[in-house]
Amino acid sequence: MDDLILKINKSQVAQRFAKASQSYDQHAFVQKDICYALIGLMRRFMQYQSLERVFEIGCGSGNLTQLLLQNFKVNQLFLNDIYPEVQQHFQIQQNLDFYIGDIEQITFPEGLDLICSSSALQWVENLDQIFQKANTALNSEGYFCFSTFGLDNLKEIRLLTGQGLDYLALSGIHDKLLQQGFEILYLSEEHKILGFDQPKDILKHLKATGVTATASGHRWTKSSLQQFNQGYQQFLFKDVGNQLKYQLTYHPIYCIARRGV
């Protein structure tokens, strides 16, 4: 089946992530691992532990937010996500403001020491614009730290259904950051391979994490599910316990960048 590069339906994305908000925490273990890795890099590369003003893009249920507050002193925190239901995951605090809406449409807060984001920027259609807005909103030598996903992300789903986001290669992210005047302190990628007992378990996992928002107008039928199950046989592998599993690939990219003086 030919690949379908999606024109992202942002309202549909919001609806599906809102629907998955209760199950996300339990099933998004890859995204949680990515948050821990990103915070580790931030601790390694950022020169100060106290941050005056911080903006997080795509805060979701707060996995990165919690780690951020545990590892850095933050005086004023601005949280963004596309759907208002995220607010239920956070206690109301004086130093917390929500910027609810499509990150491509809203105005960033100004005078920031840090902009951070984990597993969210792959939903952005015009990444150049976001990088430009980030550079403008940051103080000189302010940090832009994020994770996103690369070309191989969920490649099995893309191959079998033709559905998928328009992911960027590491080199593309590198070039876009330099074009917007960022100094890149760290940029890397890795592949995380998950193993599932059955192909249907993979679909349940994706639904529980809201990732079915990639399926623009895709409707499963008995026939298409059967075809999916048959097609997934090519992705069988033996795990460390020598058990046959069906693989699902995640391809995280990590970046620590800094605005120039």
PDB file of C-alpha atoms in Angstrom:
ATOM      1  CA  MET A   1       0.000   0.000   0.000  1.00  0.00           C
ATOM      2  CA  ASP A   2       1.318   3.470  -0.830  1.00  0.00           C
ATOM      3  CA  ASP A   3       2.377   5.660   2.084  1.00  0.00           C
ATOM      4  CA  LEU A   4      -0.071   8.357   3.039  1.00  0.00           C
ATOM      5  CA  ILE A   5       1.638  11.469   4.387  1.00  0.00           C
ATOM      6  CA  LEU A   6      -1.062  12.948   6.545  1.00  0.00           C
ATOM      7  CA  LYS A   7      -2.458  16.408   6.557  1.00  0.00           C
ATOM      8  CA  ILE A   8      -2.854  16.406  10.312  1.00  0.00           C
ATOM      9  CA  ASN A   9      -6.389  16.942  11.581  1.00  0.00           C
ATOM     10  CA  LYS A  10      -5.566  18.791  14.808  1.00  0.00           C
ATOM     11  CA  SER A  11      -9.097  18.573  16.222  1.00  0.00           C
ATOM     12  CA  GLN A  12      -9.037  14.805  15.694  1.00  0.00           C
ATOM     13  CA  VAL A  13      -5.629  14.598  17.355  1.00  0.00           C
ATOM     14  CA  ALA A  14      -7.001  16.525  20.347  1.00  0.00           C
ATOM     15  CA  GLN A  15     -10.071  14.278  20.609  1.00  0.00           C
ATOM     16  CA  ARG A  16      -8.088  11.051  20.494  1.00  0.00           C
ATOM     17  CA  PHE A  17      -5.464  12.145  22.995  1.00  0.00           C
ATOM     18  CA  ALA A  18      -8.220  13.402  25.306  1.00  0.00           C
ATOM     19  CA  LYS A  19      -9.951  10.014  25.002  1.00  0.00           C
ATOM     20  CA  ALA A  20      -6.680   8.210  25.774  1.00  0.00           C
ATOM     21  CA  SER A  21      -5.707  10.515  28.646  1.00  0.00           C
ATOM     22  CA  GLN A  22      -6.721   8.019  31.357  1.00  0.00           C
ATOM     23  CA  SER A  23      -4.961   5.045  29.750  1.00  0.00           C
ATOM     24  CA  TYR A  24      -1.923   6.987  28.497  1.00  0.00           C
ATOM     25  CA  ASP A  25       0.069   6.874  31.728  1.00  0.00           C
ATOM     26  CA  GLN A  26      -0.218   3.110  32.038  1.00  0.00           C
ATOM     27  CA  HIS A  27       0.654   2.285  28.422  1.00  0.00           C
ATOM     28  CA  ALA A  28       3.054   5.059  27.367  1.00  0.00           C
ATOM     29  CA  PHE A  29       6.095   3.412  28.942  1.00  0.00           C
ATOM     30  CA  VAL A  30       8.284   4.234  25.930  1.00  0.00           C
ATOM     31  CA  GLN A  31       7.375   7.911  26.211  1.00  0.00           C
ATOM     32  CA  LYS A  32       8.144   7.792  29.948  1.00  0.00           C
ATOM     33  CA  ASP A  33      11.575   6.267  29.279  1.00  0.00           C
ATOM     34  CA  ILE A  34      12.203   9.031  26.749  1.00  0.00           C
ATOM     35  CA  CYS A  35      11.320  11.671  29.367  1.00  0.00           C
ATOM     36  CA  TYR A  36      13.866  10.189  31.788  1.00  0.00           C
ATOM     37  CA  ALA A  37      16.522  10.175  29.068  1.00  0.00           C
ATOM     38  CA  LEU A  38      15.770  13.777  28.115  1.00  0.00           C
ATOM     39  CA  ILE A  39      15.935  15.004  31.719  1.00  0.00           C
ATOM     40  CA  GLY A  40      19.255  13.198  32.135  1.00  0.00           C
ATOM     41  CA  LEU A  41      20.633  15.080  29.141  1.00  0.00           C
ATOM     42  CA  MET A  42      19.281  18.391  30.448  1.00  0.00           C
ATOM     43  CA  ARG A  43      21.007  17.842  33.789  1.00  0.00           C
ATOM     44  CA  ARG A  44      24.227  17.042  31.927  1.00  0.00           C
ATOM     45  CA  PHE A  45      24.267  20.000  29.544  1.00  0.00           C
ATOM     46  CA  MET A  46      22.369  22.874  31.156  1.00  0.00           C
ATOM     47  CA  GLN A  47      24.605  25.197  33.108  1.00  0.00           C
ATOM     48  CA  TYR A  48      22.152  26.224  35.811  1.00  0.00           C
ATOM     49  CA  GLN A  49      19.685  24.475  38.099  1.00  0.00           C
ATOM     50  CA  SER A  50      17.395  27.454  38.734  1.00  0.00           C
ATOM     51  CA  LEU A  51      15.081  28.572  35.924  1.00  0.00           C
ATOM     52  CA  GLU A  52      13.012  31.729  36.002  1.00  0.00           C
ATOM     53  CA  ARG A  53      10.532  31.082  33.164  1.00  0.00           C
ATOM     54  CA  VAL A  54       9.944  27.710  31.467  1.00  0.00           C
ATOM     55  CA  PHE A  55       7.582  26.746  28.633  1.00  0.00           C
ATOM     56  CA  GLU A  56       6.705  23.105  27.944  1.00  0.00           C
ATOM     57  CA  ILE A  57       5.166  22.190  24.581  1.00  0.00           C
ATOM     58  CA  GLY A  58       2.765  19.213  24.657  1.00  0.00           C
ATOM     59  CA  CYS A  59       2.733  18.560  28.410  1.00  0.00           C
ATOM     60  CA  GLY A  60       0.140  15.744  28.204  1.00  0.00           C
ATOM     61  CA  SER A  61      -0.340  14.007  31.542  1.00  0.00           C
ATOM     62  CA  GLY A  62       2.797  15.614  32.969  1.00  0.00           C
ATOM     63  CA  ASN A  63       5.519  12.960  32.756  1.00  0.00           C
ATOM     64  CA  LEU A  64       8.199  15.454  31.698  1.00  0.00           C
ATOM     65  CA  THR A  65       6.715  18.216  33.871  1.00  0.00           C
ATOM     66  CA  GLN A  66       7.101  16.170  37.054  1.00  0.00           C
ATOM     67  CA  LEU A  67      10.704  15.254  36.262  1.00  0.00           C
ATOM     68  CA  LEU A  68      11.473  18.869  35.383  1.00  0.00           C
ATOM     69  CA  LEU A  69      10.160  20.111  38.740  1.00  0.00           C
ATOM     70  CA  GLN A  70      12.022  17.354  40.606  1.00  0.00           C
ATOM     71  CA  ASN A  71      15.352  18.226  38.975  1.00  0.00           C
ATOM     72  CA  PHE A  72      15.236  22.009  38.517  1.00  0.00           C
ATOM     73  CA  LYS A  73      13.975  24.967  40.505  1.00  0.00           C
ATOM     74  CA  VAL A  74      11.331  26.607  38.288  1.00  0.00           C
ATOM     75  CA  ASN A  75       9.836  29.944  39.299  1.00  0.00           C
ATOM     76  CA  GLN A  76       7.244  30.324  36.530  1.00  0.00           C
ATOM     77  CA  LEU A  77       5.965  27.409  34.447  1.00  0.00           C
ATOM     78  CA  PHE A  78       3.885  27.697  31.270  1.00  0.00           C
ATOM     79  CA  LEU A  79       2.301  24.467  30.009  1.00  0.00           C
ATOM     80  CA  ASN A  80       0.925  23.918  26.520  1.00  0.00           C
ATOM     81  CA  ASP A  81      -1.213  21.186  25.043  1.00  0.00           C
ATOM     82  CA  ILE A  82      -3.844  21.038  22.336  1.00  0.00           C
ATOM     83  CA  TYR A  83      -6.716  19.812  24.525  1.00  0.00           C
ATOM     84  CA  PRO A  84      -7.954  21.406  27.784  1.00  0.00           C
ATOM     85  CA  GLU A  85      -8.446  18.069  29.574  1.00  0.00           C
ATOM     86  CA  VAL A  86      -4.703  17.967  30.360  1.00  0.00           C
ATOM     87  CA  GLN A  87      -5.346  20.444  33.165  1.00  0.00           C
ATOM     88  CA  GLN A  88      -6.892  17.677  35.302  1.00  0.00           C
ATOM     89  CA  HIS A  89      -3.431  16.132  35.713  1.00  0.00           C
ATOM     90  CA  PHE A  90      -1.981  19.196  37.451  1.00  0.00           C
ATOM     91  CA  GLN A  91      -2.571  20.892  40.784  1.00  0.00           C
ATOM     92  CA  ILE A  92      -3.513  24.557  40.546  1.00  0.00           C
ATOM     93  CA  GLN A  93      -0.477  26.601  41.524  1.00  0.00           C
ATOM     94  CA  GLN A  94       0.324  30.294  41.496  1.00  0.00           C
ATOM     95  CA  ASN A  95       3.381  29.825  39.298  1.00  0.00           C
ATOM     96  CA  LEU A  96       1.573  27.670  36.692  1.00  0.00           C
ATOM     97  CA  ASP A  97      -0.148  29.015  33.552  1.00  0.00           C
ATOM     98  CA  PHE A  98      -1.757  26.990  30.775  1.00  0.00           C
ATOM     99  CA  TYR A  99      -1.411  27.839  27.092  1.00  0.00           C
ATOM    100  CA  ILE A 100      -4.098  25.557  25.645  1.00  0.00           C
ATOM    101  CA  GLY A 101      -4.253  25.325  21.858  1.00  0.00           C
ATOM    102  CA  ASP A 102      -2.396  24.351  18.710  1.00  0.00           C
ATOM    103  CA  ILE A 103       1.264  25.258  19.271  1.00  0.00           C
ATOM    104  CA  GLU A 104       1.472  26.388  15.641  1.00  0.00           C
ATOM    105  CA  GLN A 105      -1.258  28.973  16.230  1.00  0.00           C
ATOM    106  CA  ILE A 106      -0.632  30.335  19.735  1.00  0.00           C
ATOM    107  CA  THR A 107       1.852  33.005  20.808  1.00  0.00           C
ATOM    108  CA  PHE A 108       4.708  31.773  22.984  1.00  0.00           C
ATOM    109  CA  PRO A 109       5.368  33.399  26.369  1.00  0.00           C
ATOM    110  CA  GLU A 110       8.441  35.651  26.260  1.00  0.00           C
ATOM    111  CA  GLY A 111      11.705  35.937  28.170  1.00  0.00           C
ATOM    112  CA  LEU A 112      12.158  32.201  28.636  1.00  0.00           C
ATOM    113  CA  ASP A 113      15.160  30.410  30.118  1.00  0.00           C
ATOM    114  CA  LEU A 114      13.996  27.047  28.778  1.00  0.00           C
ATOM    115  CA  ILE A 115      11.597  25.600  26.221  1.00  0.00           C
ATOM    116  CA  CYS A 116      11.188  21.835  26.540  1.00  0.00           C
ATOM    117  CA  SER A 117       9.067  19.172  24.899  1.00  0.00           C
ATOM    118  CA  SER A 118       8.924  15.387  24.861  1.00  0.00           C
ATOM    119  CA  SER A 119       7.246  13.207  22.218  1.00  0.00           C
ATOM    120  CA  ALA A 120       5.111  16.055  20.852  1.00  0.00           C
ATOM    121  CA  LEU A 121       6.885  17.929  18.050  1.00  0.00           C
ATOM    122  CA  GLN A 122       6.241  15.136  15.524  1.00  0.00           C
ATOM    123  CA  TRP A 123       2.660  16.496  15.331  1.00  0.00           C
ATOM    124  CA  VAL A 124       3.933  19.885  14.109  1.00  0.00           C
ATOM    125  CA  GLU A 125       3.500  20.533  10.388  1.00  0.00           C
ATOM    126  CA  ASN A 126       5.780  23.583  10.132  1.00  0.00           C
ATOM    127  CA  LEU A 127       8.752  22.822  12.361  1.00  0.00           C
ATOM    128  CA  ASP A 128      10.753  25.758  10.967  1.00  0.00           C
ATOM    129  CA  GLN A 129       8.105  28.121  12.327  1.00  0.00           C
ATOM    130  CA  ILE A 130       8.197  26.482  15.775  1.00  0.00           C
ATOM    131  CA  PHE A 131      11.998  26.657  15.894  1.00  0.00           C
ATOM    132  CA  GLN A 132      11.856  30.313  14.865  1.00  0.00           C
ATOM    133  CA  LYS A 133       9.205  31.112  17.519  1.00  0.00           C
ATOM    134  CA  ALA A 134      11.278  29.259  20.116  1.00  0.00           C
ATOM    135  CA  ASN A 135      14.412  31.219  19.260  1.00  0.00           C
ATOM    136  CA  THR A 136      12.521  34.512  19.527  1.00  0.00           C
ATOM    137  CA  ALA A 137      10.908  33.607  22.871  1.00  0.00           C
ATOM    138  CA  LEU A 138      14.147  32.470  24.551  1.00  0.00           C
ATOM    139  CA  ASN A 139      16.537  34.729  26.407  1.00  0.00           C
ATOM    140  CA  SER A 140      20.089  34.831  25.077  1.00  0.00           C
ATOM    141  CA  GLU A 141      21.738  31.498  25.906  1.00  0.00           C
ATOM    142  CA  GLY A 142      18.319  30.068  26.799  1.00  0.00           C
ATOM    143  CA  TYR A 143      17.886  26.342  26.225  1.00  0.00           C
ATOM    144  CA  PHE A 144      15.661  24.428  23.797  1.00  0.00           C
ATOM    145  CA  CYS A 145      15.527  20.775  24.878  1.00  0.00           C
ATOM    146  CA  PHE A 146      13.265  18.227  23.248  1.00  0.00           C
ATOM    147  CA  SER A 147      12.644  14.714  22.069  1.00  0.00           C
ATOM    148  CA  THR A 148      10.728  13.826  18.939  1.00  0.00           C
ATOM    149  CA  PHE A 149      10.567  10.808  16.606  1.00  0.00           C
ATOM    150  CA  GLY A 150      12.540   9.908  13.488  1.00  0.00           C
ATOM    151  CA  LEU A 151      11.888   8.235  10.154  1.00  0.00           C
ATOM    152  CA  ASP A 152      11.603   4.643  11.427  1.00  0.00           C
ATOM    153  CA  ASN A 153       8.984   5.420  14.062  1.00  0.00           C
ATOM    154  CA  LEU A 154       6.120   2.872  13.944  1.00  0.00           C
ATOM    155  CA  LYS A 155       7.468   1.759  10.575  1.00  0.00           C
ATOM    156  CA  GLU A 156       5.578  -1.547  10.775  1.00  0.00           C
ATOM    157  CA  ILE A 157       2.223   0.258  11.000  1.00  0.00           C
ATOM    158  CA  ARG A 158       3.134   2.529   8.129  1.00  0.00           C
ATOM    159  CA  LEU A 159       4.137  -0.384   5.917  1.00  0.00           C
ATOM    160  CA  LEU A 160       0.939  -2.354   6.584  1.00  0.00           C
ATOM    161  CA  THR A 161      -1.640   0.462   6.635  1.00  0.00           C
ATOM    162  CA  GLY A 162      -0.067   3.305   4.646  1.00  0.00           C
ATOM    163  CA  GLN A 163      -0.777   5.570   7.649  1.00  0.00           C
ATOM    164  CA  GLY A 164       1.908   7.635   9.321  1.00  0.00           C
ATOM    165  CA  LEU A 165       3.242  11.051  10.181  1.00  0.00           C
ATOM    166  CA  ASP A 166       5.811  12.881   8.072  1.00  0.00           C
ATOM    167  CA  TYR A 167       8.789  12.261  10.356  1.00  0.00           C
ATOM    168  CA  LEU A 168      12.098  14.068   9.861  1.00  0.00           C
ATOM    169  CA  ALA A 169      15.565  12.546   9.691  1.00  0.00           C
ATOM    170  CA  LEU A 170      18.118  13.563  12.322  1.00  0.00           C
ATOM    171  CA  SER A 171      20.005  15.542   9.666  1.00  0.00           C
ATOM    172  CA  GLY A 172      16.839  17.496   8.814  1.00  0.00           C
ATOM    173  CA  ILE A 173      16.320  18.533  12.436  1.00  0.00           C
ATOM    174  CA  HIS A 174      20.004  19.458  12.690  1.00  0.00           C
ATOM    175  CA  ASP A 175      19.791  21.719   9.632  1.00  0.00           C
ATOM    176  CA  LYS A 176      16.555  23.409  10.727  1.00  0.00           C
ATOM    177  CA  LEU A 177      17.985  24.237  14.154  1.00  0.00           C
ATOM    178  CA  LEU A 178      21.114  25.779  12.626  1.00  0.00           C
ATOM    179  CA  GLN A 179      19.014  27.783  10.149  1.00  0.00           C
ATOM    180  CA  GLN A 180      17.142  29.349  13.080  1.00  0.00           C
ATOM    181  CA  GLY A 181      20.349  30.292  14.873  1.00  0.00           C
ATOM    182  CA  PHE A 182      20.565  27.580  17.526  1.00  0.00           C
ATOM    183  CA  GLU A 183      23.795  26.148  18.875  1.00  0.00           C
ATOM    184  CA  ILE A 184      23.406  22.360  19.040  1.00  0.00           C
ATOM    185  CA  LEU A 185      24.974  20.956  22.201  1.00  0.00           C
ATOM    186  CA  TYR A 186      23.694  17.412  21.740  1.00  0.00           C
ATOM    187  CA  LEU A 187      21.722  15.540  19.082  1.00  0.00           C
ATOM    188  CA  SER A 188      21.249  11.779  18.922  1.00  0.00           C
ATOM    189  CA  GLU A 189      18.812   9.038  17.977  1.00  0.00           C
ATOM    190  CA  GLU A 190      18.044   5.464  19.019  1.00  0.00           C
ATOM    191  CA  HIS A 191      15.678   2.626  18.156  1.00  0.00           C
ATOM    192  CA  LYS A 192      13.492   0.998  20.782  1.00  0.00           C
ATOM    193  CA  ILE A 193      11.950  -2.328  19.743  1.00  0.00           C
ATOM    194  CA  LEU A 194       8.902  -3.521  21.683  1.00  0.00           C
ATOM    195  CA  GLY A 195       7.609  -7.099  21.535  1.00  0.00           C
ATOM    196  CA  PHE A 196       3.910  -8.051  21.652  1.00  0.00           C
ATOM    197  CA  ASP A 197       2.180 -11.432  21.820  1.00  0.00           C
ATOM    198  CA  GLN A 198      -0.309 -10.657  19.042  1.00  0.00           C
ATOM    199  CA  PRO A 199      -0.758  -7.925  16.392  1.00  0.00           C
ATOM    200  CA  LYS A 200      -4.069  -6.946  18.047  1.00  0.00           C
ATOM    201  CA  ASP A 201      -2.096  -6.109  21.216  1.00  0.00           C
ATOM    202  CA  ILE A 202      -0.121  -3.564  19.205  1.00  0.00           C
ATOM    203  CA  LEU A 203      -3.326  -1.862  18.067  1.00  0.00           C
ATOM    204  CA  LYS A 204      -4.575  -1.764  21.674  1.00  0.00           C
ATOM    205  CA  HIS A 205      -1.254  -0.267  22.800  1.00  0.00           C
ATOM    206  CA  LEU A 206      -1.403   2.450  20.143  1.00  0.00           C
ATOM    207  CA  LYS A 207      -5.033   3.275  20.926  1.00  0.00           C
ATOM    208  CA  ALA A 208      -4.261   3.547  24.646  1.00  0.00           C
ATOM    209  CA  THR A 209      -1.503   6.081  23.945  1.00  0.00           C
ATOM    210  CA  GLY A 210      -3.574   8.190  21.520  1.00  0.00           C
ATOM    211  CA  VAL A 211      -1.366   7.339  18.567  1.00  0.00           C
ATOM    212  CA  THR A 212      -4.359   6.235  16.488  1.00  0.00           C
ATOM    213  CA  ALA A 213      -4.695   9.956  15.858  1.00  0.00           C
ATOM    214  CA  THR A 214      -2.372   9.196  12.945  1.00  0.00           C
ATOM    215  CA  ALA A 215      -5.098   7.142  11.288  1.00  0.00           C
ATOM    216  CA  SER A 216      -6.866   9.786   9.258  1.00  0.00           C
ATOM    217  CA  GLY A 217     -10.229   8.320   8.369  1.00  0.00           C
ATOM    218  CA  HIS A 218      -8.890   4.768   8.746  1.00  0.00           C
ATOM    219  CA  ARG A 219     -11.600   2.304   9.760  1.00  0.00           C
ATOM    220  CA  TRP A 220     -10.835  -1.287  10.675  1.00  0.00           C
ATOM    221  CA  THR A 221     -13.009  -3.998   9.156  1.00  0.00           C
ATOM    222  CA  LYS A 222     -12.893  -7.754   9.686  1.00  0.00           C
ATOM    223  CA  SER A 223     -11.124  -8.052   6.345  1.00  0.00           C
ATOM    224  CA  SER A 224      -8.549  -5.303   6.970  1.00  0.00           C
ATOM    225  CA  LEU A 225      -7.793  -6.677  10.451  1.00  0.00           C
ATOM    226  CA  GLN A 226      -7.210 -10.123   8.962  1.00  0.00           C
ATOM    227  CA  GLN A 227      -4.922  -8.607   6.344  1.00  0.00           C
ATOM    228  CA  PHE A 228      -3.078  -6.678   9.075  1.00  0.00           C
ATOM    229  CA  ASN A 229      -2.571  -9.848  11.148  1.00  0.00           C
ATOM    230  CA  GLN A 230      -1.254 -11.745   8.138  1.00  0.00           C
ATOM    231  CA  GLY A 231       1.042  -8.910   7.121  1.00  0.00           C
ATOM    232  CA  TYR A 232       2.461  -8.628  10.620  1.00  0.00           C
ATOM    233  CA  GLN A 233       3.901 -12.159  10.425  1.00  0.00           C
ATOM    234  CA  GLN A 234       6.957 -10.637   8.697  1.00  0.00           C
ATOM    235  CA  PHE A 235       7.747  -8.744  11.902  1.00  0.00           C
ATOM    236  CA  LEU A 236       8.061 -11.776  14.174  1.00  0.00           C
ATOM    237  CA  PHE A 237      11.294 -12.013  16.185  1.00  0.00           C
ATOM    238  CA  LYS A 238      12.641 -13.892  19.188  1.00  0.00           C
ATOM    239  CA  ASP A 239      13.077 -11.826  22.340  1.00  0.00           C
ATOM    240  CA  VAL A 240      15.793 -12.276  24.995  1.00  0.00           C
ATOM    241  CA  GLY A 241      13.752 -15.111  26.508  1.00  0.00           C
ATOM    242  CA  ASN A 242      13.658 -16.839  23.107  1.00  0.00           C
ATOM    243  CA  GLN A 243       9.897 -16.164  22.855  1.00  0.00           C
ATOM    244  CA  LEU A 244       8.322 -15.258  19.530  1.00  0.00           C
ATOM    245  CA  LYS A 245       7.044 -11.674  19.574  1.00  0.00           C
ATOM    246  CA  TYR A 246       5.644  -9.155  17.106  1.00  0.00           C
ATOM    247  CA  GLN A 247       7.854  -6.082  16.939  1.00  0.00           C
ATOM    248  CA  LEU A 248       6.939  -2.418  17.055  1.00  0.00           C
ATOM    249  CA  THR A 249       9.648   0.175  16.475  1.00  0.00           C
ATOM    250  CA  TYR A 250      10.001   3.520  18.207  1.00  0.00           C
ATOM    251  CA  HIS A 251      12.687   5.893  16.900  1.00  0.00           C
ATOM    252  CA  PRO A 252      13.297   8.698  19.421  1.00  0.00           C
ATOM    253  CA  ILE A 253      15.522  11.679  18.682  1.00  0.00           C
ATOM    254  CA  TYR A 254      16.999  13.783  21.516  1.00  0.00           C
ATOM    255  CA  CYS A 255      18.167  17.381  21.252  1.00  0.00           C
ATOM    256  CA  ILE A 256      19.785  19.873  23.611  1.00  0.00           C
ATOM    257  CA  ALA A 257      20.165  23.240  21.858  1.00  0.00           C
ATOM    258  CA  ARG A 258      20.892  26.770  23.025  1.00  0.00           C
ATOM    259  CA  ARG A 259      20.065  30.161  21.651  1.00  0.00           C
ATOM    260  CA  GLY A 260      23.067  32.326  20.832  1.00  0.00           C
ATOM    261  CA  VAL A 261      24.025  35.485  22.706  1.00  0.00           C
TER     262      VAL A 261
END
